[in-house]
PDB file of N, CA, C and O in Angstrom:
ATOM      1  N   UNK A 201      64.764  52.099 189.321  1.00  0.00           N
ATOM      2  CA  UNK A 201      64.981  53.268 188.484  1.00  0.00           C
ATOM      3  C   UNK A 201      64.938  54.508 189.381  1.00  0.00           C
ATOM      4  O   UNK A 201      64.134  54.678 190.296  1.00  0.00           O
ATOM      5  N   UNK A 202      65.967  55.407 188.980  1.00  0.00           N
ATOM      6  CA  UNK A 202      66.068  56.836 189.709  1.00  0.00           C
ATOM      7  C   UNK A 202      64.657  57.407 189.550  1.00  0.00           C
ATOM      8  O   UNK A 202      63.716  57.104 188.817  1.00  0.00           O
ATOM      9  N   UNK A 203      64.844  58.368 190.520  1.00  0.00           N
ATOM     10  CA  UNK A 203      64.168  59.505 189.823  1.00  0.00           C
ATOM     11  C   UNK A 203      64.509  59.987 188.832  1.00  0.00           C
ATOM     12  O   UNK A 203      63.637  60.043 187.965  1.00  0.00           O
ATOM     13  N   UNK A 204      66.019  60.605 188.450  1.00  0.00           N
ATOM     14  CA  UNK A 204      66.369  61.285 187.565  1.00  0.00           C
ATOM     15  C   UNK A 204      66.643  60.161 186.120  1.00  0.00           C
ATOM     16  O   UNK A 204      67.188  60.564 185.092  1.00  0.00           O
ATOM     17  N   UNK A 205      66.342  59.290 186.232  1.00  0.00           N
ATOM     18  CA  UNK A 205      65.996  58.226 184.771  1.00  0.00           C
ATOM     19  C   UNK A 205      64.788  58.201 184.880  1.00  0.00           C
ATOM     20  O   UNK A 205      64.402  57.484 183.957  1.00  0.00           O
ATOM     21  N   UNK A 206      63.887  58.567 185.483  1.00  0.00           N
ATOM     22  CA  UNK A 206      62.418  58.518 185.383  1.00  0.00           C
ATOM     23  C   UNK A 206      62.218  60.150 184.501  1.00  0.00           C
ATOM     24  O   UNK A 206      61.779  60.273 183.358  1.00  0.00           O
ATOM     25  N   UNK A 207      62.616  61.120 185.292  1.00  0.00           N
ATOM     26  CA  UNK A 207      62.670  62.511 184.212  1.00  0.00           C
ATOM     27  C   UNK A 207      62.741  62.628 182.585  1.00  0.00           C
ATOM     28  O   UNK A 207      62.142  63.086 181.612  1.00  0.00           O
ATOM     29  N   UNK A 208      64.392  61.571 183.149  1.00  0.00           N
ATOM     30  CA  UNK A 208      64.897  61.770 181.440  1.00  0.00           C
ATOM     31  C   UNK A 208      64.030  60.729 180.849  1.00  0.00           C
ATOM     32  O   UNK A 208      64.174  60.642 179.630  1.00  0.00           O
ATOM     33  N   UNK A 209      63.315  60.050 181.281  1.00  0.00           N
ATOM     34  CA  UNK A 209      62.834  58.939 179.835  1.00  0.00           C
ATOM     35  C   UNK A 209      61.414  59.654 179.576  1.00  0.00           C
ATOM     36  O   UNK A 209      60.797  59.348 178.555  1.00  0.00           O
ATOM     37  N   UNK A 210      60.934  60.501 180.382  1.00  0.00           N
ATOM     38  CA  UNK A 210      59.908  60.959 180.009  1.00  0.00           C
ATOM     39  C   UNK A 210      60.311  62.373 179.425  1.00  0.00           C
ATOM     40  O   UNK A 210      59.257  62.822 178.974  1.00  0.00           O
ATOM     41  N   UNK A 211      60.954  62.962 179.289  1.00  0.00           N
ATOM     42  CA  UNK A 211      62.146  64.193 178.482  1.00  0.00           C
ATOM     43  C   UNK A 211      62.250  63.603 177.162  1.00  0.00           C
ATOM     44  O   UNK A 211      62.038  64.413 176.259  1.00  0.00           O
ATOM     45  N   UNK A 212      62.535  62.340 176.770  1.00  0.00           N
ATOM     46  CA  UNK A 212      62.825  61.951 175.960  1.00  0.00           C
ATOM     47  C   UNK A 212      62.058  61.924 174.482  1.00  0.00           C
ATOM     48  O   UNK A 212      62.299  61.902 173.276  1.00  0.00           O
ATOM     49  N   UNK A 213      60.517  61.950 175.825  1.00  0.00           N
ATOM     50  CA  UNK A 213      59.309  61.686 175.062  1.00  0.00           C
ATOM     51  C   UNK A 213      58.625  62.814 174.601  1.00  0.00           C
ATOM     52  O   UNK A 213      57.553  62.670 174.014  1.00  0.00           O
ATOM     53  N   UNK A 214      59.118  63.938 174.794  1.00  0.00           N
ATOM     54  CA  UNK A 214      58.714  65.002 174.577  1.00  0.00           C
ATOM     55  C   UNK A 214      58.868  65.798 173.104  1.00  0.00           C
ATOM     56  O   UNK A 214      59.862  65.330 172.549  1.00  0.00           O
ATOM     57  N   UNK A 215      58.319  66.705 172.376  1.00  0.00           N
ATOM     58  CA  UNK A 215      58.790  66.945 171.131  1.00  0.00           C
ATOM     59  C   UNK A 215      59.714  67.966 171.369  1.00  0.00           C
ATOM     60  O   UNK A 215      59.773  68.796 172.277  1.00  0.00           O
ATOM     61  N   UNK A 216      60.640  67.701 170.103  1.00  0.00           N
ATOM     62  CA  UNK A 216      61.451  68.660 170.137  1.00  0.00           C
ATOM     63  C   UNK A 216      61.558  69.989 170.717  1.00  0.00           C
ATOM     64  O   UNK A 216      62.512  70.411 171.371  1.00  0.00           O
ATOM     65  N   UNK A 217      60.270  70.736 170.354  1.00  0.00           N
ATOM     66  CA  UNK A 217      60.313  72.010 170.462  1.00  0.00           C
ATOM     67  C   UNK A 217      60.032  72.567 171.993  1.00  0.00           C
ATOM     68  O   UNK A 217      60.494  73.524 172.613  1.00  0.00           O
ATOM     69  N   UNK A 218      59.150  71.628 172.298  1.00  0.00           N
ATOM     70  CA  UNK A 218      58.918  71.535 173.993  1.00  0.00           C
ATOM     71  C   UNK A 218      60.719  71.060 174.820  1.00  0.00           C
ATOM     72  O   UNK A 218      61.399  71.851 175.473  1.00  0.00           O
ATOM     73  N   UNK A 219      60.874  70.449 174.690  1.00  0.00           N
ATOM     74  CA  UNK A 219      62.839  70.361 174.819  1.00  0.00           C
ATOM     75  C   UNK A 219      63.453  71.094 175.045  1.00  0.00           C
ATOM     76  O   UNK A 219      64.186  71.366 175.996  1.00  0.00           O
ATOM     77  N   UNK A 220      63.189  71.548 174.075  1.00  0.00           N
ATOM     78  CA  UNK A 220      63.960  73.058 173.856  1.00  0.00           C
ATOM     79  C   UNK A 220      63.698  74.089 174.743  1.00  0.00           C
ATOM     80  O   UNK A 220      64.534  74.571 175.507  1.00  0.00           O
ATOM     81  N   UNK A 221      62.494  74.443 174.641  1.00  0.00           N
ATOM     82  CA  UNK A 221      62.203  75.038 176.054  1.00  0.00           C
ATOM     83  C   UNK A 221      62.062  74.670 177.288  1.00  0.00           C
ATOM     84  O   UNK A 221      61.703  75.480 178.143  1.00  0.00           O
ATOM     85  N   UNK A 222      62.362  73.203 177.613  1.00  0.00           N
ATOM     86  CA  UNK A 222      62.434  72.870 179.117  1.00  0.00           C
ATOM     87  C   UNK A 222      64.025  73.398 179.315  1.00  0.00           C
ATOM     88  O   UNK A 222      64.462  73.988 180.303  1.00  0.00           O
ATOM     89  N   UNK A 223      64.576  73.117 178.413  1.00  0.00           N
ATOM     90  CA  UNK A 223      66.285  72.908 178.316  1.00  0.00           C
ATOM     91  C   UNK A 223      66.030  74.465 178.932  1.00  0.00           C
ATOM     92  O   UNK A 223      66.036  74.643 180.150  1.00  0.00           O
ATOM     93  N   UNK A 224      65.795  75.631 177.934  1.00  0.00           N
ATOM     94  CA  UNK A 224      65.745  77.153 178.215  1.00  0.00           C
ATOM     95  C   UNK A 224      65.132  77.579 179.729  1.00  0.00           C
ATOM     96  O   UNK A 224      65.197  78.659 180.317  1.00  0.00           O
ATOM     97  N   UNK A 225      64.657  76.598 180.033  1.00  0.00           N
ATOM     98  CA  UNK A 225      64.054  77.005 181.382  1.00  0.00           C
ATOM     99  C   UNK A 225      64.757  76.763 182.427  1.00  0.00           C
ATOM    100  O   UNK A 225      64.991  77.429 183.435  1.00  0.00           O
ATOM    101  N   UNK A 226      65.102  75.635 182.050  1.00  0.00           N
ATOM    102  CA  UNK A 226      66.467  75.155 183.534  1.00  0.00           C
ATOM    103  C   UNK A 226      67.518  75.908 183.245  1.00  0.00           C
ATOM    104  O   UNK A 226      68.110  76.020 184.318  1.00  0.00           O
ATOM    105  N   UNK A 227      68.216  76.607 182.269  1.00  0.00           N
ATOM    106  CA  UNK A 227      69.303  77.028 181.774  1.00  0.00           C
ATOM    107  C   UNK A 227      69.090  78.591 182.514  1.00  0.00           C
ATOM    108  O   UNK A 227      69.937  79.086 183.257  1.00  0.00           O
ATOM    109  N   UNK A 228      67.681  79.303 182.121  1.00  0.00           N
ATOM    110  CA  UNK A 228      67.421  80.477 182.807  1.00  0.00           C
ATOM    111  C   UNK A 228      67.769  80.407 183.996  1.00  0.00           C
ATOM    112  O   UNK A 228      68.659  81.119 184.462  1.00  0.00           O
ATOM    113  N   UNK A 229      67.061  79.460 184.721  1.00  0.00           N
ATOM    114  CA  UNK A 229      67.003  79.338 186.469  1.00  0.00           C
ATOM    115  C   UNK A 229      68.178  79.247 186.887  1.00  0.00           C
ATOM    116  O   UNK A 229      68.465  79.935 187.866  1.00  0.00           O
ATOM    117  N   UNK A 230      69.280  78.329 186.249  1.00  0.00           N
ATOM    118  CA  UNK A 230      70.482  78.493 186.100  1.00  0.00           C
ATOM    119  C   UNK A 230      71.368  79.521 186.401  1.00  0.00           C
ATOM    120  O   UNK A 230      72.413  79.609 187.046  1.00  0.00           O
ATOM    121  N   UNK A 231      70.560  80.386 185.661  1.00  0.00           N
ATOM    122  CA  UNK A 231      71.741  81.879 185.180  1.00  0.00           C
ATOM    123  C   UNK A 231      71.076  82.591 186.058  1.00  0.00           C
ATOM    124  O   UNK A 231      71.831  83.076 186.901  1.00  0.00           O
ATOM    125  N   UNK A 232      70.011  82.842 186.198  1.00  0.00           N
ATOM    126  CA  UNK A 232      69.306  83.775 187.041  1.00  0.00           C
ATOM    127  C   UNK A 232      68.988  83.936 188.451  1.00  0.00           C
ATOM    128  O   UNK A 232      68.602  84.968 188.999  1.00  0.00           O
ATOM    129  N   UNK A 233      69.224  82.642 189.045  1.00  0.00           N
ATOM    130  CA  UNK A 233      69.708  82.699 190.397  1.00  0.00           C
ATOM    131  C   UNK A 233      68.250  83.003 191.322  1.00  0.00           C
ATOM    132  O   UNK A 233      68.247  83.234 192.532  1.00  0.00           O
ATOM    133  N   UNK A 234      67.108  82.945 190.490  1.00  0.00           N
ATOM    134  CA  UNK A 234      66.132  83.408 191.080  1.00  0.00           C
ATOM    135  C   UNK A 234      65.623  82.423 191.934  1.00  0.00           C
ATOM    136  O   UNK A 234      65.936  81.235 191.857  1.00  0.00           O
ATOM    137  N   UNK A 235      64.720  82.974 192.875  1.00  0.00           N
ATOM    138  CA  UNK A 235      64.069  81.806 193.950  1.00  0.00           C
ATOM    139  C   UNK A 235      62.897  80.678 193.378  1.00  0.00           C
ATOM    140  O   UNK A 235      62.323  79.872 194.109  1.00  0.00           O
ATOM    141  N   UNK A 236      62.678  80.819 191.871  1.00  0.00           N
ATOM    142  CA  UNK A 236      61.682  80.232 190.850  1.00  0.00           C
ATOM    143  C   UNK A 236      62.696  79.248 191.249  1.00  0.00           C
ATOM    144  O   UNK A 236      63.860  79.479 191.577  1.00  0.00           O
ATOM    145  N   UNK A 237      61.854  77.675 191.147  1.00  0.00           N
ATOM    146  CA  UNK A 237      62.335  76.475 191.492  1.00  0.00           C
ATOM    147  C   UNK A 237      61.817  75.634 190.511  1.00  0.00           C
ATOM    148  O   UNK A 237      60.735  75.157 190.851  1.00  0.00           O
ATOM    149  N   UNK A 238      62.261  75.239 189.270  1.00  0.00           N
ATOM    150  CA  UNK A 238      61.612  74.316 188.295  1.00  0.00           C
ATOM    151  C   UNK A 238      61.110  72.926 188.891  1.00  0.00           C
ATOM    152  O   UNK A 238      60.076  72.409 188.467  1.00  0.00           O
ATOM    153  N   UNK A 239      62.098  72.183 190.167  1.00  0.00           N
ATOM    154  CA  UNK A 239      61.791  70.954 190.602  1.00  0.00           C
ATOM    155  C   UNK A 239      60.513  71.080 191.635  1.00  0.00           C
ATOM    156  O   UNK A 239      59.683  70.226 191.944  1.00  0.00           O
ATOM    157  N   UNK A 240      60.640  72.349 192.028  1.00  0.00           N
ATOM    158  CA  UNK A 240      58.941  72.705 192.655  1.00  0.00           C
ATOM    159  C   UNK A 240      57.715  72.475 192.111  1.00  0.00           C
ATOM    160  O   UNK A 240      56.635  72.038 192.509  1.00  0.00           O
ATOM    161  N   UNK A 241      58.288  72.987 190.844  1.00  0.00           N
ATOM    162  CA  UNK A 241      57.137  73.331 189.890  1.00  0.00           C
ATOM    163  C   UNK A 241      56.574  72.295 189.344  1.00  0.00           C
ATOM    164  O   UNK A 241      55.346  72.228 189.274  1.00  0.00           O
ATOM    165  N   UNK A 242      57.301  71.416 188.914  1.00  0.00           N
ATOM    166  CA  UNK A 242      57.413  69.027 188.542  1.00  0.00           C
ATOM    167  C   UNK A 242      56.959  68.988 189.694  1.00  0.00           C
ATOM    168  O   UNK A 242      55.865  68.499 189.412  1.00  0.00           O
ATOM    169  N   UNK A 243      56.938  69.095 190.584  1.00  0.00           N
ATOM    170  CA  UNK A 243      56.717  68.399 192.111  1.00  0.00           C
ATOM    171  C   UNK A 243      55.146  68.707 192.318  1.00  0.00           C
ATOM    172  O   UNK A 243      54.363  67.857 192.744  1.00  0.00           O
ATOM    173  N   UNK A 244      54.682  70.366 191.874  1.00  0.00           N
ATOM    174  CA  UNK A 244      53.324  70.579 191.889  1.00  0.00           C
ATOM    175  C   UNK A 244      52.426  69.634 190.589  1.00  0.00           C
ATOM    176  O   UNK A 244      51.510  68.814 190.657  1.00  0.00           O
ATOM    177  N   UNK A 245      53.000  70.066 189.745  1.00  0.00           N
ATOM    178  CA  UNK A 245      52.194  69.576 188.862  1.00  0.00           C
ATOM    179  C   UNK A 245      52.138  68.090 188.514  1.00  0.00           C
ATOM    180  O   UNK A 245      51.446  67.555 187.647  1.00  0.00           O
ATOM    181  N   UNK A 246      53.234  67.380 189.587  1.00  0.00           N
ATOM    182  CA  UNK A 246      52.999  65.631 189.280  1.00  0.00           C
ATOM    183  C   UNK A 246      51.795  65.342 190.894  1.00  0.00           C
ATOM    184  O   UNK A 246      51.269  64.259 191.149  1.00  0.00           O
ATOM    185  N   UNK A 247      51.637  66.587 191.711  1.00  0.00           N
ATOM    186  CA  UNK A 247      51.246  66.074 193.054  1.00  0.00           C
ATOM    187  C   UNK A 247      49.159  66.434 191.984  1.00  0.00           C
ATOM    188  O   UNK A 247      48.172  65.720 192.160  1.00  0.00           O
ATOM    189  N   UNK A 248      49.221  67.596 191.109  1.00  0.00           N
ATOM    190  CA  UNK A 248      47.712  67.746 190.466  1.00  0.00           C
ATOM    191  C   UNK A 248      47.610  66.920 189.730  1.00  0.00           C
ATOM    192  O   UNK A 248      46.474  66.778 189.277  1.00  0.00           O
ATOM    193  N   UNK A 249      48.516  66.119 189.310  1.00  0.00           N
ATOM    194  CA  UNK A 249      47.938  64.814 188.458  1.00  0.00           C
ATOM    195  C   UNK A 249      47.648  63.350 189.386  1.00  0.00           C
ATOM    196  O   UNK A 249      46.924  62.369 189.221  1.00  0.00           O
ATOM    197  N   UNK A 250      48.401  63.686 190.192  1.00  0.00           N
ATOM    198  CA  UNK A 250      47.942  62.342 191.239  1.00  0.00           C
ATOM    199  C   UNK A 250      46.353  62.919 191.794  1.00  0.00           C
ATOM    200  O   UNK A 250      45.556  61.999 191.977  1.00  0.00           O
ATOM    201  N   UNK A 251      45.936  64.019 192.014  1.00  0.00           N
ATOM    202  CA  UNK A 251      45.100  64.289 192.520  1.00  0.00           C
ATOM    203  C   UNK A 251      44.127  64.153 191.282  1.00  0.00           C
ATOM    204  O   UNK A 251      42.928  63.907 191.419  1.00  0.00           O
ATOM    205  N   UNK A 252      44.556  64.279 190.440  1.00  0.00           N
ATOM    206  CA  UNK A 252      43.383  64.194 189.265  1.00  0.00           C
ATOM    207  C   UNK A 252      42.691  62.939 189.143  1.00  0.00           C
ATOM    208  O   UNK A 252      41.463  62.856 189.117  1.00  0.00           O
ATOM    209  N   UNK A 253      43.592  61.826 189.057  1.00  0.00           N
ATOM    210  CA  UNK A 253      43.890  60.665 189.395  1.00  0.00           C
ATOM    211  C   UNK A 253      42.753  59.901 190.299  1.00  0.00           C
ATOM    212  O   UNK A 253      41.827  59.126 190.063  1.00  0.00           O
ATOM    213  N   UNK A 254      43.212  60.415 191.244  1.00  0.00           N
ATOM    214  CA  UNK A 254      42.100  60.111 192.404  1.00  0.00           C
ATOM    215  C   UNK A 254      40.782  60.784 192.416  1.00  0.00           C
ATOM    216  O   UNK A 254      40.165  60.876 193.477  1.00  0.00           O
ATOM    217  N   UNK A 255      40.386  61.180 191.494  1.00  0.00           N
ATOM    218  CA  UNK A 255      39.189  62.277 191.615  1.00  0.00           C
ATOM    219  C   UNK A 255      39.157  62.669 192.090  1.00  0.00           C
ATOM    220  O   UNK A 255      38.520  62.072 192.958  1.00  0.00           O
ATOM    221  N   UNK A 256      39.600  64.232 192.662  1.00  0.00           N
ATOM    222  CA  UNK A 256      40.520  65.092 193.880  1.00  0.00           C
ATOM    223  C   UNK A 256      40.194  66.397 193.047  1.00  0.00           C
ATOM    224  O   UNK A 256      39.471  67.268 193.532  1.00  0.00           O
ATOM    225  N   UNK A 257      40.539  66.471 192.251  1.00  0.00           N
ATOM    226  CA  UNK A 257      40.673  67.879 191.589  1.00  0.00           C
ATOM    227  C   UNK A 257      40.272  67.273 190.224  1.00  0.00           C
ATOM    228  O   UNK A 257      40.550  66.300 189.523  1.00  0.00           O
ATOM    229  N   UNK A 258      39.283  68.620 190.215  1.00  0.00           N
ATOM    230  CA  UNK A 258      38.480  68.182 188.396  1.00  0.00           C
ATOM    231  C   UNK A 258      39.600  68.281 187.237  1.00  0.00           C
ATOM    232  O   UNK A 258      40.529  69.089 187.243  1.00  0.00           O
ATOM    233  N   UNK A 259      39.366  67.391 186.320  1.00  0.00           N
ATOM    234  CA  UNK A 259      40.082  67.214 185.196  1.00  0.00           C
ATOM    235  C   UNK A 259      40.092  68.696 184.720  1.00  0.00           C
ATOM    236  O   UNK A 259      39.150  69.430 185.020  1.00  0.00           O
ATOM    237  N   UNK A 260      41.344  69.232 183.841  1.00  0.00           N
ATOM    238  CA  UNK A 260      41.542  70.053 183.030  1.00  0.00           C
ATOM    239  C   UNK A 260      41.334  69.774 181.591  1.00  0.00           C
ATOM    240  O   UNK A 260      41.673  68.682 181.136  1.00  0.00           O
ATOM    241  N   UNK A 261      40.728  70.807 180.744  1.00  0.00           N
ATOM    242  CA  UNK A 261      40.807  70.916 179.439  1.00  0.00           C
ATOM    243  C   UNK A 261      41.593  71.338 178.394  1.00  0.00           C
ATOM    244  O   UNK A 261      41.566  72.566 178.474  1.00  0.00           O
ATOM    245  N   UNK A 262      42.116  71.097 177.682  1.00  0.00           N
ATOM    246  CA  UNK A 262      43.194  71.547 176.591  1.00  0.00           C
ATOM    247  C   UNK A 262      42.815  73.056 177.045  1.00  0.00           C
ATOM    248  O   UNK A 262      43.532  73.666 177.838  1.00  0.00           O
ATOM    249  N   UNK A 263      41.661  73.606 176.497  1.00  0.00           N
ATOM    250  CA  UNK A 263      41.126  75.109 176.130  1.00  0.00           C
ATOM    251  C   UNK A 263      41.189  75.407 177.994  1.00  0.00           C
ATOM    252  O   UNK A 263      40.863  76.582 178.161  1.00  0.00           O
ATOM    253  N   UNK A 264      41.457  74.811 179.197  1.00  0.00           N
ATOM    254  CA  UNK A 264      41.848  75.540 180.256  1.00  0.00           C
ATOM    255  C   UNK A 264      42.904  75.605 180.214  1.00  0.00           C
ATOM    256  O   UNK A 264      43.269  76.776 180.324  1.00  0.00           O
ATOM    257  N   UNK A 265      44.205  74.473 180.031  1.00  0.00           N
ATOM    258  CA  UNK A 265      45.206  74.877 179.453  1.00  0.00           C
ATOM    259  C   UNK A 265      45.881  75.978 178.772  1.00  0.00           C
ATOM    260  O   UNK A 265      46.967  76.523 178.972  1.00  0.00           O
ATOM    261  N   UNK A 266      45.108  76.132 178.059  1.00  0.00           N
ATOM    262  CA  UNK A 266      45.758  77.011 176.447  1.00  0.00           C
ATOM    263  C   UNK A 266      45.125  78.476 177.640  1.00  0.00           C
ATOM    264  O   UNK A 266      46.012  79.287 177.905  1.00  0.00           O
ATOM    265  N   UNK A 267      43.890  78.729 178.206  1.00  0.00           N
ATOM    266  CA  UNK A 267      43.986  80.070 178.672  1.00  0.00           C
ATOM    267  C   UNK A 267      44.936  80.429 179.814  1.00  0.00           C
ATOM    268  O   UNK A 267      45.531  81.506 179.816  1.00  0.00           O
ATOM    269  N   UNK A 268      45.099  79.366 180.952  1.00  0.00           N
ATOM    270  CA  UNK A 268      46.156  79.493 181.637  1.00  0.00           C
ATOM    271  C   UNK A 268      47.451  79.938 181.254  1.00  0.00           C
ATOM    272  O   UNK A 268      48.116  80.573 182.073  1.00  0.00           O
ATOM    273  N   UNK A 269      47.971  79.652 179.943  1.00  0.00           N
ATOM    274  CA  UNK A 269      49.021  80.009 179.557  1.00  0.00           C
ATOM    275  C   UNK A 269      49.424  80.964 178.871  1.00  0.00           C
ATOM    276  O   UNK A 269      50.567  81.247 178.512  1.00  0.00           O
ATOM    277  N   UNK A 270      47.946  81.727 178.597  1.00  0.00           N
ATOM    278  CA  UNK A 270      47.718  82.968 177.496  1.00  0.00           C
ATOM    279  C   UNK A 270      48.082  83.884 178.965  1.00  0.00           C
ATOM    280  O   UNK A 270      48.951  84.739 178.795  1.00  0.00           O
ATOM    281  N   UNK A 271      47.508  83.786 180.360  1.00  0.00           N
ATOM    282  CA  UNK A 271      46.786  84.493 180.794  1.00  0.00           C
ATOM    283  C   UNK A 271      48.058  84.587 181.714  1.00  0.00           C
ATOM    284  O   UNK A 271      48.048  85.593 182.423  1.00  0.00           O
ATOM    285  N   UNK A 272      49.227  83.707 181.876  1.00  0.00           N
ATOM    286  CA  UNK A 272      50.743  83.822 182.153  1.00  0.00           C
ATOM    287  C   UNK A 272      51.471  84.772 181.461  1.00  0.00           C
ATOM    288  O   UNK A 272      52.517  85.287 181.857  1.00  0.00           O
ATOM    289  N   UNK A 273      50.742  85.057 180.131  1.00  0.00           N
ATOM    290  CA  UNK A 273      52.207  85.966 179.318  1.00  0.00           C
ATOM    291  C   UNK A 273      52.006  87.439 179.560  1.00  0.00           C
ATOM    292  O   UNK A 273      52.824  88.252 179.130  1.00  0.00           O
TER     293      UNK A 273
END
């Protein structure tokens, strides 16, 4: 299996509404030409789950989650 059938089957699995905004995100990066790299960004955050994995880096919490993303907007 590809990589890129490994993406999409886990894309697949995603809810709608999250979709939607991955779709909007690659579509931005797309249009916008900016040096923001979405496959960077998969690349970091699959390298903190391997590390999580390994007991490497402490587990995250929903509620660290949810402020990280407050604390982005």
């Amino acid at each position: 299996m590809t990589t890129a059938q490994i993406i999409y089957e886990q894309y697949k699995v995603l809810p709608k509404r999250i979709r939607q905004e991955l779709k909007a995100l690659i579509n931005s990066e797309d249009e916008a030409g900016t040096t923001f790299s979405l496959l960077e960004d998969i690349e970091q955050g699959l390298n903190e789950v391997k590390l999580i994995r390994q007991g490497k880096l402490p587990r995250r919490t929903f509620a660290d989650l949810k402020r990280e993303g407050n604390n982005a907007e």
